[in-house]
Coordinates of C-alpha atoms in Angstrom, one line a residue:
M633 CA -27.2 -1.4 -36.8
K634 CA -27.9 -5.1 -37.6
R635 CA -25.4 -7.7 -36.6
V636 CA -25.4 -11.2 -38.1
T637 CA -25.6 -13.1 -34.9
Q638 CA -26.0 -16.9 -35.3
S639 CA -22.7 -18.8 -35.5
L640 CA -22.2 -20.5 -38.8
A641 CA -19.3 -22.8 -39.9
I642 CA -19.1 -22.8 -43.7
K643 CA -17.7 -25.1 -46.3
S644 CA -14.0 -25.0 -46.8
I645 CA -12.5 -24.4 -50.2
P646 CA -9.0 -26.0 -50.6
L647 CA -7.4 -23.4 -48.4
M648 CA -9.6 -24.4 -45.4
L649 CA -11.6 -21.2 -44.9
I650 CA -13.5 -21.5 -41.6
A651 CA -16.1 -18.8 -41.3
V652 CA -18.1 -18.1 -38.1
L653 CA -20.7 -15.5 -37.8
A654 CA -20.8 -14.6 -34.1
G655 CA -22.7 -11.9 -32.3
C656 CA -23.5 -10.1 -29.1
G657 CA -26.8 -9.7 -27.3
G658 CA -28.8 -7.2 -29.3
D659 CA -29.3 -5.9 -32.8
D660 CA -28.0 -2.4 -32.0
G661 CA -24.7 -0.9 -30.8
N662 CA -21.3 -0.2 -32.1
P663 CA -18.8 -2.8 -33.4
G664 CA -16.7 -4.4 -30.7
N665 CA -13.0 -4.0 -30.3
P666 CA -11.1 -5.8 -33.1
G667 CA -9.2 -7.7 -30.4
E668 CA -5.7 -8.0 -29.0
P669 CA -2.7 -8.8 -31.1
G670 CA -2.7 -12.4 -32.2
G671 CA 0.9 -13.4 -31.6
P672 CA 4.0 -12.9 -33.7
P673 CA 3.2 -12.2 -37.3
A674 CA 3.9 -14.8 -40.0
S675 CA 7.3 -14.7 -41.6
E676 CA 6.8 -17.7 -43.9
I677 CA 3.6 -18.0 -46.0
N678 CA 2.8 -21.0 -48.2
S679 CA -1.0 -20.7 -48.0
L680 CA -3.6 -18.3 -46.6
D681 CA -6.6 -19.0 -44.4
I682 CA -9.4 -16.5 -43.8
T683 CA -11.7 -16.6 -40.8
V684 CA -14.7 -14.3 -41.1
N685 CA -15.6 -13.2 -37.5
E686 CA -18.8 -11.3 -38.2
V687 CA -20.8 -9.4 -40.8
L688 CA -22.4 -6.1 -39.6
F689 CA -25.0 -4.1 -41.3
D690 CA -25.6 -0.4 -40.6
S691 CA -28.3 1.2 -42.7
G692 CA -27.9 -1.7 -45.2
V693 CA -24.2 -1.2 -45.6
A694 CA -22.2 -4.4 -44.8
T695 CA -18.9 -4.5 -42.9
I696 CA -16.9 -7.7 -43.0
N697 CA -14.5 -8.4 -40.0
Y698 CA -12.1 -11.2 -40.7
R699 CA -8.7 -12.6 -39.8
V700 CA -6.0 -13.8 -42.1
T701 CA -3.4 -16.5 -41.1
N702 CA -0.8 -18.7 -42.7
E703 CA -0.8 -22.5 -42.8
V704 CA 0.3 -22.7 -39.2
D705 CA -2.3 -20.2 -37.9
E706 CA 0.2 -17.3 -37.5
P707 CA -1.4 -13.9 -38.2
V708 CA -0.6 -12.3 -41.5
V709 CA -0.1 -8.5 -41.0
G710 CA 0.2 -5.8 -43.6
I711 CA -1.8 -7.3 -46.5
P712 CA -1.6 -4.4 -49.1
S713 CA -4.7 -5.2 -51.2
A714 CA -7.9 -7.2 -51.4
T715 CA -11.0 -7.5 -53.5
Y716 CA -14.5 -8.1 -52.2
I717 CA -17.4 -9.4 -54.3
A718 CA -21.0 -9.5 -53.2
A719 CA -23.9 -11.4 -54.7
Q720 CA -27.2 -13.1 -53.8
L721 CA -28.7 -16.3 -55.0
L722 CA -32.3 -16.6 -56.4
P723 CA -33.7 -20.0 -55.5
Q724 CA -34.6 -22.6 -58.1
G725 CA -37.9 -21.8 -59.8
Y726 CA -37.9 -18.2 -58.5
T727 CA -37.7 -16.5 -61.9
N728 CA -39.9 -19.1 -63.7
A729 CA -41.0 -22.7 -63.2
G730 CA -38.1 -25.0 -64.2
N731 CA -35.4 -22.4 -64.0
A732 CA -32.3 -23.2 -62.1
S733 CA -31.2 -21.2 -59.1
Q734 CA -29.3 -18.0 -60.3
W735 CA -26.6 -15.8 -58.8
Q736 CA -27.1 -12.1 -59.0
Y737 CA -24.0 -9.9 -58.9
F738 CA -24.1 -6.8 -56.7
T739 CA -20.6 -5.4 -56.8
A740 CA -16.9 -6.0 -56.7
E741 CA -14.8 -3.5 -54.7
S742 CA -11.1 -3.4 -54.5
C743 CA -8.5 -1.9 -52.1
S744 CA -4.9 -1.2 -52.8
S745 CA -3.6 2.4 -52.8
S746 CA -7.2 3.5 -52.6
C747 CA -10.6 1.9 -51.7
D748 CA -14.1 1.9 -53.1
G749 CA -15.2 1.5 -49.5
E750 CA -13.3 1.6 -46.2
F751 CA -10.5 -0.9 -45.5
I752 CA -8.9 -1.2 -42.0
D753 CA -5.8 -3.2 -41.2
H754 CA -5.8 -3.7 -37.4
K755 CA -2.1 -4.7 -37.5
N756 CA -2.7 -8.0 -35.7
G757 CA -3.9 -10.2 -38.6
K758 CA -7.4 -8.8 -38.4
Y759 CA -9.0 -6.7 -41.1
S760 CA -12.3 -4.9 -41.7
Y761 CA -13.9 -3.8 -44.9
T762 CA -17.0 -1.7 -45.2
F763 CA -18.7 -1.7 -48.6
S764 CA -19.2 1.6 -50.4
G765 CA -23.0 1.5 -50.0
P766 CA -26.0 -0.7 -49.4
F767 CA -26.3 -3.8 -51.6
D768 CA -29.9 -3.0 -52.3
G769 CA -30.0 -1.2 -55.6
M770 CA -26.4 -1.9 -56.5
N771 CA -26.1 -3.0 -60.2
D772 CA -29.9 -2.3 -60.3
I773 CA -30.5 -5.5 -58.2
A774 CA -32.9 -5.5 -55.3
F775 CA -31.6 -7.0 -52.0
I776 CA -34.1 -9.8 -51.1
D777 CA -34.7 -10.5 -47.5
G778 CA -34.3 -14.2 -46.8
A779 CA -32.2 -14.9 -49.9
T780 CA -28.8 -16.5 -49.7
Q781 CA -26.1 -13.9 -49.7
R782 CA -22.4 -14.3 -50.6
V783 CA -19.2 -12.3 -50.2
V784 CA -16.0 -13.5 -51.8
I785 CA -12.7 -12.2 -50.4
K786 CA -9.7 -12.3 -52.8
V787 CA -6.2 -11.6 -51.4
G788 CA -2.7 -12.4 -52.6
G789 CA -0.7 -12.1 -55.8
D790 CA 1.4 -9.3 -54.3
S791 CA 3.7 -9.1 -51.3
L792 CA 3.8 -7.8 -47.7
P793 CA 5.9 -4.7 -47.0
D794 CA 8.9 -6.9 -46.1
G795 CA 8.8 -8.6 -49.5
T796 CA 7.1 -11.9 -48.4
A797 CA 5.0 -13.1 -51.3
L798 CA 1.3 -13.8 -50.8
P799 CA -0.3 -16.7 -52.6
I800 CA -3.6 -15.9 -54.2
T801 CA -6.6 -17.2 -52.4
N802 CA -10.4 -16.8 -53.0
Q803 CA -12.5 -17.6 -50.0
Y804 CA -16.2 -17.1 -49.5
L805 CA -19.0 -16.8 -47.0
D806 CA -22.6 -17.6 -47.6
W807 CA -25.3 -16.5 -45.1
Q808 CA -28.9 -15.7 -44.9
D809 CA -30.3 -12.3 -43.9
E810 CA -30.8 -13.0 -40.2
G811 CA -27.5 -14.8 -39.8
S812 CA -28.8 -18.4 -40.1
K813 CA -27.3 -21.1 -42.2
P814 CA -28.6 -20.5 -45.8
A815 CA -31.8 -22.4 -46.5
Y816 CA -30.6 -23.1 -50.0
T817 CA -27.3 -23.0 -51.8
R818 CA -25.9 -23.7 -55.2
D819 CA -23.0 -26.1 -54.4
I820 CA -22.8 -28.0 -57.7
L821 CA -19.1 -28.3 -58.4
D822 CA -15.9 -28.4 -56.4
M823 CA -12.7 -26.9 -57.8
Q824 CA -10.9 -30.1 -57.2
S825 CA -12.9 -31.7 -60.0
C826 CA -11.6 -29.0 -62.4
N827 CA -8.0 -29.3 -61.1
T828 CA -7.8 -33.1 -61.6
C829 CA -7.1 -32.0 -65.2
H830 CA -6.2 -28.3 -65.0
D831 CA -3.7 -28.5 -62.0
D832 CA -4.3 -25.1 -60.6
L833 CA -6.9 -23.4 -62.7
S834 CA -7.1 -19.6 -62.5
F835 CA -8.3 -16.7 -64.6
H836 CA -8.1 -12.9 -65.0
G837 CA -4.3 -12.7 -64.9
P838 CA -1.1 -14.3 -66.2
V839 CA -1.2 -18.0 -66.8
G840 CA -1.1 -19.8 -63.5
K841 CA -1.4 -16.5 -61.6
G842 CA -4.9 -15.5 -62.3
K843 CA -6.8 -13.6 -59.6
Y844 CA -9.7 -16.0 -59.4
N845 CA -9.2 -19.8 -58.8
E846 CA -12.4 -21.0 -57.2
V847 CA -15.7 -21.9 -58.8
Q848 CA -17.5 -20.1 -56.0
A849 CA -15.8 -16.9 -57.0
C850 CA -16.4 -17.3 -60.8
V851 CA -20.2 -17.7 -60.4
T852 CA -20.6 -14.5 -58.4
C853 CA -19.6 -12.5 -61.6
H854 CA -20.5 -14.9 -64.4
N855 CA -24.2 -14.5 -64.2
L856 CA -27.0 -12.7 -66.0
A857 CA -26.8 -9.7 -63.6
K858 CA -23.2 -9.0 -64.6
V859 CA -22.3 -10.3 -68.1
S860 CA -23.8 -8.8 -71.2
N861 CA -23.5 -12.0 -73.3
P862 CA -25.6 -14.9 -72.0
G863 CA -22.9 -17.2 -73.4
N864 CA -20.6 -16.0 -70.6
V865 CA -22.9 -17.2 -67.8
F866 CA -20.9 -19.7 -66.0
A867 CA -22.6 -23.0 -66.9
P868 CA -23.0 -22.5 -70.6
M869 CA -19.6 -20.8 -70.9
V870 CA -17.8 -23.7 -69.3
H871 CA -19.8 -26.3 -71.3
T872 CA -19.0 -24.5 -74.6
K873 CA -15.3 -24.2 -73.8
H874 CA -15.0 -27.9 -73.3
L875 CA -16.7 -28.8 -76.6
T876 CA -13.3 -28.7 -78.3
G877 CA -10.4 -30.8 -77.2
F878 CA -12.1 -32.5 -74.3
P879 CA -10.0 -35.5 -73.5
V880 CA -12.9 -37.9 -72.7
S881 CA -16.5 -38.5 -73.9
L882 CA -18.6 -35.3 -73.7
A883 CA -21.6 -37.5 -73.0
D884 CA -20.2 -38.3 -69.5
C885 CA -21.3 -35.3 -67.4
Q886 CA -19.8 -36.9 -64.3
T887 CA -16.3 -36.3 -65.7
C888 CA -16.7 -32.8 -64.2
H889 CA -19.8 -33.3 -62.1
A890 CA -18.1 -35.9 -60.0
P891 CA -20.3 -37.4 -57.3
D892 CA -19.7 -35.6 -54.0
E893 CA -22.1 -36.0 -51.1
E894 CA -20.8 -32.8 -49.5
L895 CA -22.2 -30.7 -52.3
A896 CA -25.9 -30.2 -51.7
Q897 CA -26.7 -29.6 -55.4
N898 CA -24.1 -31.9 -56.9
M899 CA -26.8 -33.8 -58.9
N900 CA -28.4 -30.7 -60.3
W901 CA -26.9 -31.6 -63.7
A902 CA -29.4 -34.5 -63.8
R903 CA -32.2 -33.1 -61.6
V904 CA -32.6 -29.6 -63.1
P905 CA -32.4 -29.8 -66.9
T906 CA -32.6 -26.4 -68.6
M907 CA -32.4 -25.1 -72.2
E908 CA -29.4 -23.0 -71.2
A909 CA -27.3 -25.8 -69.7
C910 CA -28.3 -28.6 -72.0
G911 CA -28.3 -26.4 -75.1
S912 CA -24.7 -25.4 -74.5
C913 CA -23.6 -29.0 -75.3
H914 CA -26.4 -29.9 -77.7
T915 CA -25.6 -27.1 -80.0
N916 CA -27.7 -28.5 -82.9
I917 CA -30.9 -27.8 -81.0
D918 CA -32.9 -24.6 -81.2
F919 CA -35.5 -25.0 -78.5
P920 CA -37.8 -22.0 -79.2
A921 CA -37.8 -22.8 -83.0
G922 CA -38.4 -26.5 -82.4
Q923 CA -35.3 -27.5 -84.4
G924 CA -33.9 -30.8 -83.2
H925 CA -36.3 -31.0 -80.3
P926 CA -40.0 -30.3 -79.7
T927 CA -40.7 -26.6 -79.3
Q928 CA -39.9 -25.3 -75.8
V929 CA -40.2 -21.6 -74.9
D930 CA -39.1 -22.0 -71.3
N931 CA -37.8 -24.6 -68.9
S932 CA -41.1 -25.4 -67.2
N933 CA -41.7 -28.7 -69.0
C934 CA -38.1 -30.1 -69.3
V935 CA -38.2 -32.4 -66.3
A936 CA -41.5 -33.9 -67.5
C937 CA -39.5 -35.9 -70.1
H938 CA -36.0 -35.6 -68.8
N939 CA -36.2 -36.9 -65.3
S940 CA -33.0 -37.5 -63.4
D941 CA -33.0 -41.3 -64.0
W942 CA -33.2 -40.8 -67.7
T943 CA -30.6 -38.1 -67.8
I944 CA -28.2 -40.1 -65.7
S945 CA -28.6 -43.2 -68.0
A946 CA -28.0 -41.1 -71.1
H947 CA -25.1 -39.0 -69.8
S948 CA -22.9 -41.3 -67.7
Q949 CA -20.9 -44.5 -67.8
E950 CA -23.6 -46.4 -65.9
A951 CA -24.8 -48.6 -68.7
T952 CA -21.2 -49.3 -69.8
D953 CA -20.2 -50.3 -66.3
T954 CA -23.2 -52.6 -66.0
V955 CA -22.3 -54.4 -69.3
L956 CA -18.6 -54.7 -68.3
G957 CA -19.7 -56.1 -64.9
Q958 CA -20.9 -59.2 -66.8
F959 CA -17.6 -60.2 -68.3
K960 CA -14.0 -60.7 -67.1
A961 CA -11.1 -62.2 -69.0
E962 CA -7.9 -63.0 -67.1
V963 CA -4.7 -64.8 -67.9
V964 CA -4.3 -67.6 -65.3
S965 CA -1.1 -69.3 -66.6
A966 CA 1.7 -68.6 -69.0
E967 CA 5.1 -70.1 -69.9
L968 CA 7.7 -70.0 -72.7
N969 CA 7.8 -72.8 -75.1
G970 CA 10.8 -72.1 -77.4
D971 CA 9.9 -68.8 -79.1
A972 CA 6.3 -69.2 -78.2
V973 CA 4.2 -68.5 -75.1
N974 CA 1.6 -71.0 -74.0
F975 CA -1.1 -69.4 -71.9
A976 CA -4.5 -70.0 -70.4
I977 CA -7.5 -67.6 -70.3
R978 CA -10.4 -67.8 -67.9
L979 CA -13.7 -66.1 -68.9
S980 CA -16.3 -65.4 -66.2
N981 CA -19.3 -63.3 -65.3
P982 CA -18.5 -61.3 -62.1
A983 CA -22.2 -60.4 -61.8
T984 CA -23.2 -64.0 -61.2
N985 CA -19.8 -65.3 -60.0
E986 CA -20.0 -68.0 -62.7
V987 CA -17.5 -69.0 -65.4
Y988 CA -18.5 -69.0 -69.1
V989 CA -18.3 -72.7 -70.0
D990 CA -17.6 -72.1 -73.7
S991 CA -14.4 -70.8 -75.2
A992 CA -14.3 -67.3 -76.7
D993 CA -15.0 -68.5 -80.3
K994 CA -18.3 -70.0 -79.2
L995 CA -19.6 -67.0 -77.1
S996 CA -22.0 -65.1 -79.3
F997 CA -21.6 -61.8 -77.5
I998 CA -17.8 -61.5 -78.1
S999 CA -17.2 -59.2 -81.0
D1000 CA -13.4 -59.1 -80.5
L1001 CA -11.1 -60.5 -77.9
R1002 CA -7.4 -60.6 -78.6
V1003 CA -4.1 -61.1 -76.7
Y1004 CA -0.8 -59.5 -77.6
A1005 CA 2.6 -60.8 -76.4
N1006 CA 6.1 -59.3 -76.3
W1007 CA 9.3 -60.3 -74.5
G1008 CA 12.3 -58.7 -72.9
I1009 CA 11.2 -56.1 -70.3
S1010 CA 14.8 -55.8 -69.2
I1011 CA 15.6 -53.9 -72.4
D1012 CA 12.1 -52.4 -73.0
Y1013 CA 11.2 -55.3 -75.3
T1014 CA 12.9 -57.0 -78.1
T1015 CA 10.7 -55.9 -80.9
R1016 CA 8.3 -53.1 -81.9
S1017 CA 5.6 -55.5 -83.1
A1018 CA 3.9 -57.6 -80.5
K1019 CA 2.6 -60.9 -81.7
S1020 CA -1.2 -61.5 -81.3
I1021 CA -4.0 -63.9 -81.5
K1022 CA -7.8 -63.3 -82.0
L1023 CA -9.5 -65.6 -79.5
Q1024 CA -12.9 -65.2 -81.2
D1025 CA -11.4 -66.7 -84.3
A1026 CA -9.2 -69.3 -82.7
T1027 CA -9.9 -72.8 -81.6
P1028 CA -8.2 -73.4 -78.2
I1029 CA -5.5 -76.0 -78.0
S1030 CA -7.2 -77.5 -75.0
G1031 CA -9.4 -76.6 -72.0
S1032 CA -12.8 -76.9 -70.5
N1033 CA -15.2 -75.2 -68.0
G1034 CA -14.1 -71.7 -68.7
V1035 CA -10.4 -72.1 -68.8
Y1036 CA -8.9 -72.5 -72.3
H1037 CA -5.3 -72.8 -73.5
Y1038 CA -3.7 -71.0 -76.5
Q1039 CA -0.3 -70.3 -78.0
I1040 CA 1.3 -67.2 -79.5
S1041 CA 4.5 -68.0 -81.4
G1042 CA 7.2 -66.0 -83.1
L1043 CA 8.5 -64.1 -80.1
T1044 CA 12.0 -62.6 -80.2
L1045 CA 13.8 -63.7 -77.0
S1046 CA 16.4 -61.7 -75.1
A1047 CA 19.9 -62.9 -74.4
D1048 CA 18.9 -64.7 -71.2
P1049 CA 15.3 -65.7 -71.2
A1050 CA 15.6 -67.4 -67.9
T1051 CA 16.1 -64.1 -66.1
D1052 CA 13.9 -61.9 -68.2
K1053 CA 10.1 -61.5 -68.5
G1054 CA 7.4 -60.7 -71.0
T1055 CA 3.9 -59.2 -71.1
L1056 CA 0.5 -60.4 -72.3
A1057 CA -1.9 -57.6 -73.1
L1058 CA -5.6 -58.3 -73.5
Q1059 CA -8.2 -56.1 -75.3
G1060 CA -11.7 -56.5 -76.9
K1061 CA -15.2 -55.5 -77.6
L1062 CA -18.5 -57.0 -76.4
C1063 CA -21.8 -56.8 -78.2
S1064 CA -24.4 -55.2 -76.0
D1065 CA -28.0 -54.0 -75.9
Q1066 CA -28.2 -51.1 -73.4
T1067 CA -27.2 -52.7 -70.1
M1068 CA -27.0 -56.4 -71.2
L1069 CA -24.6 -58.5 -73.2
A1070 CA -26.2 -59.5 -76.5
D1071 CA -25.8 -61.8 -79.5
C1072 CA -23.6 -60.0 -82.1
A1073 CA -26.0 -61.1 -84.8
N1074 CA -28.8 -59.1 -83.2
T1075 CA -27.2 -55.8 -82.4
D1076 CA -24.9 -53.2 -83.8
S1077 CA -23.9 -51.8 -80.4
S1078 CA -20.7 -52.7 -78.7
T1079 CA -18.9 -52.0 -75.4
T1080 CA -15.2 -51.7 -75.2
I1081 CA -13.7 -53.7 -72.3
K1082 CA -11.0 -52.3 -70.1
S1083 CA -7.8 -53.6 -71.5
S1084 CA -5.5 -55.4 -69.0
H1085 CA -2.0 -56.9 -68.9
Q1086 CA -0.2 -59.9 -67.3
F1087 CA 3.5 -60.3 -66.8
F1088 CA 5.1 -63.7 -67.1
S1089 CA 8.5 -65.3 -66.8
A1090 CA 9.8 -68.3 -68.6
T1091 CA 7.8 -70.6 -66.3
A1092 CA 4.8 -68.8 -64.8
V1093 CA 2.7 -65.7 -64.5
T1094 CA 4.2 -63.1 -62.2
E1095 CA 3.1 -59.9 -60.5
L1096 CA 6.4 -58.2 -61.0
G1097 CA 7.3 -57.0 -64.5
R1098 CA 8.1 -53.9 -66.4
R1099 CA 8.6 -50.7 -64.4
V1100 CA 5.4 -48.7 -63.8
V1101 CA 6.0 -45.1 -65.0
V1102 CA 2.4 -43.9 -65.5
T1103 CA -0.8 -45.5 -64.4
N1104 CA -4.3 -45.8 -65.7
E1105 CA -5.3 -43.7 -62.7
T1106 CA -2.9 -40.8 -63.4
C1107 CA -3.8 -40.8 -67.1
G1108 CA -7.5 -41.1 -66.0
S1109 CA -7.3 -37.8 -64.1
C1110 CA -7.9 -36.3 -67.6
H1111 CA -8.9 -39.1 -69.8
G1112 CA -11.3 -41.0 -67.6
D1113 CA -11.2 -44.5 -66.3
Q1114 CA -9.6 -46.3 -69.3
Q1115 CA -11.9 -44.3 -71.7
L1116 CA -9.2 -43.2 -74.0
N1117 CA -9.1 -45.8 -76.8
Y1118 CA -6.5 -46.1 -79.5
H1119 CA -6.4 -48.5 -82.4
G1120 CA -10.0 -49.4 -81.7
S1121 CA -10.0 -50.8 -78.2
R1122 CA -6.6 -50.3 -76.6
N1123 CA -6.9 -48.4 -73.4
D1124 CA -4.5 -49.8 -70.9
L1125 CA -2.2 -46.8 -70.9
E1126 CA -0.1 -48.2 -68.1
Q1127 CA 1.4 -51.2 -69.9
Q1128 CA -0.5 -52.3 -73.0
C1129 CA 0.7 -49.5 -75.3
Q1130 CA 4.3 -50.1 -74.5
V1131 CA 4.4 -53.7 -75.9
C1132 CA 4.4 -52.0 -79.3
H1133 CA 5.3 -48.4 -78.7
N1134 CA 8.7 -49.0 -77.3
R1135 CA 12.4 -48.2 -77.8
N1136 CA 12.3 -50.2 -81.1
M1137 CA 10.3 -47.4 -82.7
V1138 CA 12.8 -45.1 -84.5
A1139 CA 12.9 -41.3 -84.9
D1140 CA 13.2 -39.4 -88.1
A1141 CA 16.9 -38.4 -88.4
T1142 CA 16.0 -35.2 -90.3
A1143 CA 13.3 -34.0 -87.8
T1144 CA 13.9 -30.7 -85.9
N1145 CA 12.4 -32.3 -82.8
P1146 CA 13.3 -36.0 -83.0
G1147 CA 11.1 -36.9 -80.0
A1148 CA 8.0 -35.7 -81.9
S1149 CA 8.8 -38.1 -84.8
T1150 CA 8.9 -41.4 -83.0
A1151 CA 6.1 -43.5 -81.6
D1152 CA 8.3 -44.7 -78.7
Y1153 CA 5.8 -44.3 -75.8
K1154 CA 7.8 -42.0 -73.5
H1155 CA 8.6 -39.6 -76.4
L1156 CA 5.1 -39.9 -77.9
A1157 CA 3.4 -39.0 -74.6
H1158 CA 5.7 -36.1 -73.8
T1159 CA 5.5 -34.5 -77.3
L1160 CA 1.9 -35.2 -77.8
H1161 CA 0.9 -33.4 -74.6
A1162 CA 3.2 -30.5 -75.4
G1163 CA 1.5 -30.0 -78.7
S1164 CA 4.7 -30.5 -80.7
R1165 CA 3.6 -33.4 -83.0
E1166 CA 2.7 -32.4 -86.6
S1167 CA -0.2 -34.9 -86.6
Y1168 CA -1.7 -33.3 -83.4
P1169 CA -0.8 -29.6 -83.8
N1170 CA -3.8 -28.3 -81.8
I1171 CA -3.4 -30.1 -78.5
N1172 CA -4.0 -27.5 -75.8
Y1173 CA -2.7 -29.2 -72.7
P1174 CA -5.1 -28.1 -69.9
G1175 CA -2.6 -28.2 -67.0
N1176 CA 0.9 -27.0 -66.3
I1177 CA 3.1 -29.0 -68.8
G1178 CA 5.9 -28.9 -66.2
N1179 CA 3.9 -30.7 -63.6
C1180 CA 5.3 -34.2 -64.1
A1181 CA 3.1 -35.6 -61.4
Q1182 CA 0.0 -35.1 -63.5
C1183 CA 1.0 -38.3 -65.4
H1184 CA 3.9 -39.9 -63.6
T1185 CA 3.3 -42.1 -60.6
T1186 CA 5.5 -42.9 -57.7
D1187 CA 7.7 -46.0 -57.3
A1188 CA 7.8 -48.5 -54.4
A1189 CA 10.0 -46.0 -52.4
G1190 CA 7.5 -43.2 -52.9
V1191 CA 9.7 -41.3 -55.4
L1192 CA 8.1 -39.8 -58.5
T1193 CA 9.1 -41.8 -61.6
A1194 CA 10.2 -38.6 -63.4
A1195 CA 13.2 -38.5 -61.0
L1196 CA 16.8 -39.0 -62.1
P1197 CA 18.7 -41.2 -62.5
L1198 CA 16.6 -43.1 -65.0
N1199 CA 15.8 -46.8 -64.7
K1200 CA 18.5 -49.0 -66.2
A1201 CA 16.0 -50.5 -68.6
V1202 CA 15.5 -47.1 -70.4
Q1203 CA 17.2 -47.3 -73.8
P1204 CA 18.6 -44.5 -76.0
L1205 CA 16.5 -43.0 -78.8
A1206 CA 17.2 -44.7 -82.1
F1207 CA 17.2 -42.8 -85.4
S1208 CA 16.3 -43.9 -88.9
D1209 CA 19.9 -43.4 -90.0
G1210 CA 21.3 -45.8 -87.4
T1211 CA 22.4 -43.1 -84.9
F1212 CA 21.4 -42.8 -81.3
T1213 CA 20.8 -40.2 -78.6
S1214 CA 21.6 -41.1 -75.0
A1215 CA 18.5 -41.9 -72.9
T1216 CA 18.4 -39.0 -70.5
S1217 CA 19.2 -36.4 -73.1
A1218 CA 16.6 -37.8 -75.4
I1219 CA 13.9 -37.6 -72.8
C1220 CA 14.8 -34.1 -71.6
S1221 CA 15.1 -32.7 -75.1
D1222 CA 11.5 -33.7 -75.8
C1223 CA 10.6 -30.4 -74.1
H1224 CA 13.9 -28.6 -73.7
L1225 CA 14.6 -28.0 -77.4
S1226 CA 16.9 -25.0 -77.5
D1227 CA 20.5 -25.2 -78.7
T1228 CA 21.6 -23.9 -75.3
A1229 CA 19.9 -26.8 -73.5
K1230 CA 21.4 -29.3 -75.9
A1231 CA 24.8 -27.8 -75.5
H1232 CA 24.4 -28.1 -71.7
M1233 CA 23.5 -31.8 -72.0
T1234 CA 26.4 -32.5 -74.3
Q1235 CA 28.8 -30.8 -71.8
Q1236 CA 27.5 -33.2 -69.1
G1237 CA 28.1 -36.3 -71.2
G1238 CA 25.0 -36.4 -73.3
V1239 CA 25.3 -37.9 -76.8
F1240 CA 23.2 -36.6 -79.6
K1241 CA 23.0 -38.7 -82.8
G1242 CA 26.1 -40.7 -82.1
S1243 CA 26.9 -44.4 -82.2
E1244 CA 25.0 -46.9 -80.1
A1245 CA 28.2 -47.6 -78.2
D1246 CA 28.6 -44.0 -77.3
A1247 CA 25.0 -43.5 -76.4
T1248 CA 25.1 -46.4 -74.0
A1249 CA 28.5 -45.8 -72.6
G1250 CA 27.1 -44.2 -69.4
T1251 CA 28.8 -40.8 -69.9
E1252 CA 25.7 -38.8 -68.9
S1253 CA 26.2 -37.1 -65.5
C1254 CA 22.8 -35.5 -65.4
A1255 CA 21.9 -37.0 -62.0
T1256 CA 24.9 -35.3 -60.4
C1257 CA 23.1 -32.0 -60.4
H1258 CA 19.5 -33.1 -61.3
G1259 CA 19.2 -36.3 -59.3
Q1260 CA 17.2 -36.9 -56.2
G1261 CA 18.2 -34.4 -53.4
A1262 CA 20.7 -32.6 -55.7
T1263 CA 21.0 -28.9 -56.0
V1264 CA 18.7 -28.7 -59.1
D1265 CA 16.8 -31.9 -58.6
V1266 CA 14.3 -32.2 -61.5
L1267 CA 11.6 -32.8 -58.9
K1268 CA 12.4 -29.4 -57.4
V1269 CA 12.8 -27.3 -60.5
H1270 CA 9.7 -28.5 -62.2
P1271 CA 6.3 -27.1 -60.9
I1272 CA 5.3 -30.4 -59.5
Q1273 CA 2.1 -30.6 -57.4

């Protein structure tokens, strides 16, 4: 019998798997006693942790001894089923020069009412599984001494005998033949990178309850040794699936391949170019036929042209960030002057810490730089059409040395301007040549700046302004760091969009789903992501639509902004026929469309298509049951993560 003997702590996947390979003195002998009972068994289980104590080999047959605990390290006894997947990793270049490392699937064995191998529950939180045979020869794959080996353990999705539900977990162990830490791995991607957009991604089961929810589990099966279609090998399969509906530029590989120093092969996307990986995005290229690219029959020559520096420069935001680092526009003062706002802009170069002496109309690299203004944040703005000025076409009223003064007139003021506030939103495009600003007369390339906003009162700029419901960071979890541009160059999803897309946008009175017919930002965002807008019928939201925290942020008190009651500034939904739906009912009915749901809202004081007076009378009592801490708090009944 061979016993894996050297202790090895392995990488944790989100459920904090700690695996240790520990052994006794020699290579022979019988397995030791599984141990004494580990304390009272767990009665409450929110997550599962697995500790692999040892892997034993007897005539090439592996036995995995492991312990399962809950989130407070209490033993979990009576697990009714499990799946065990075994694979080995061929090193980079093993199959041919230039080829990436490749997983080879051996087997997947399951235990429930019966087992492929032998499963033992030691009744103290410890378990053993012996595979049905030696890995060598399974699936016609030869076991390679010295290769990195992997076993994935999947448990959960069912219940203990007492009815306690078990959450699904996939946890894995990598080792080398003699028990040492693997000499090489393929740690390219962490599941958290996927779940910034997908919430809790899982496959091979009902939506949200799939059996496999870790990249490390997926790759053990989705490889050439297991799948019959090369398109279902993990890397090209994932690339292909993201070609349609991807919410950010496909050219930015680091949207998914986020930098992570803990992943040894994190930069393989740039360092190890292959026809299989690159061709799954560059679908217009046929490498062997020489179509769209010089003829390549294998991967041996890829890196000769496509070195990592070149690949990074062509497939990341690095050049864009360098250009943007040379320009900053900021509002430094603002005040009301009748129905106008007088404001000053400072233009500077953060890369050199210098101001641009000239005004925007004299800077040759500015393609577009404009400022929008709206007033009345206390009522979510007084008008749907923010007033604007194009600074590249405007002569400043006054100013010098980088600070110039302008005016935007025609604002609609609220009832008491002295106690209200407004917003200035700034957007634009800069002419650029690769990583440098350039004269617009000499280049057709442009770089969109990151839009920004500045609140102001009747007398000065102010940090406090309109409530923050979503942020550029929460939106950026899917859409990238202000990479989603509407109307050309508007990408401040936190506050800029709302200066026009506000409560003054009306809904179609004849629409089945009124929220899907208005451009009021809150209704636009809800219905757009739900795929219920006729102009965007094919939106396939990648996360759980009920997870409000995917987009919503928290307020100063740490409460998610989706909570009830609503902020007092939220106004009812206005219709094209002059009727109104009360604010809470309007928002909830964006998703909860049924007649039963609407009847419930009406019974609790909600008003649908009534007068403005009725819709603002404050009769809604939704927060009584659905407010913070209430019986059916919206933050409890939605699957918020």
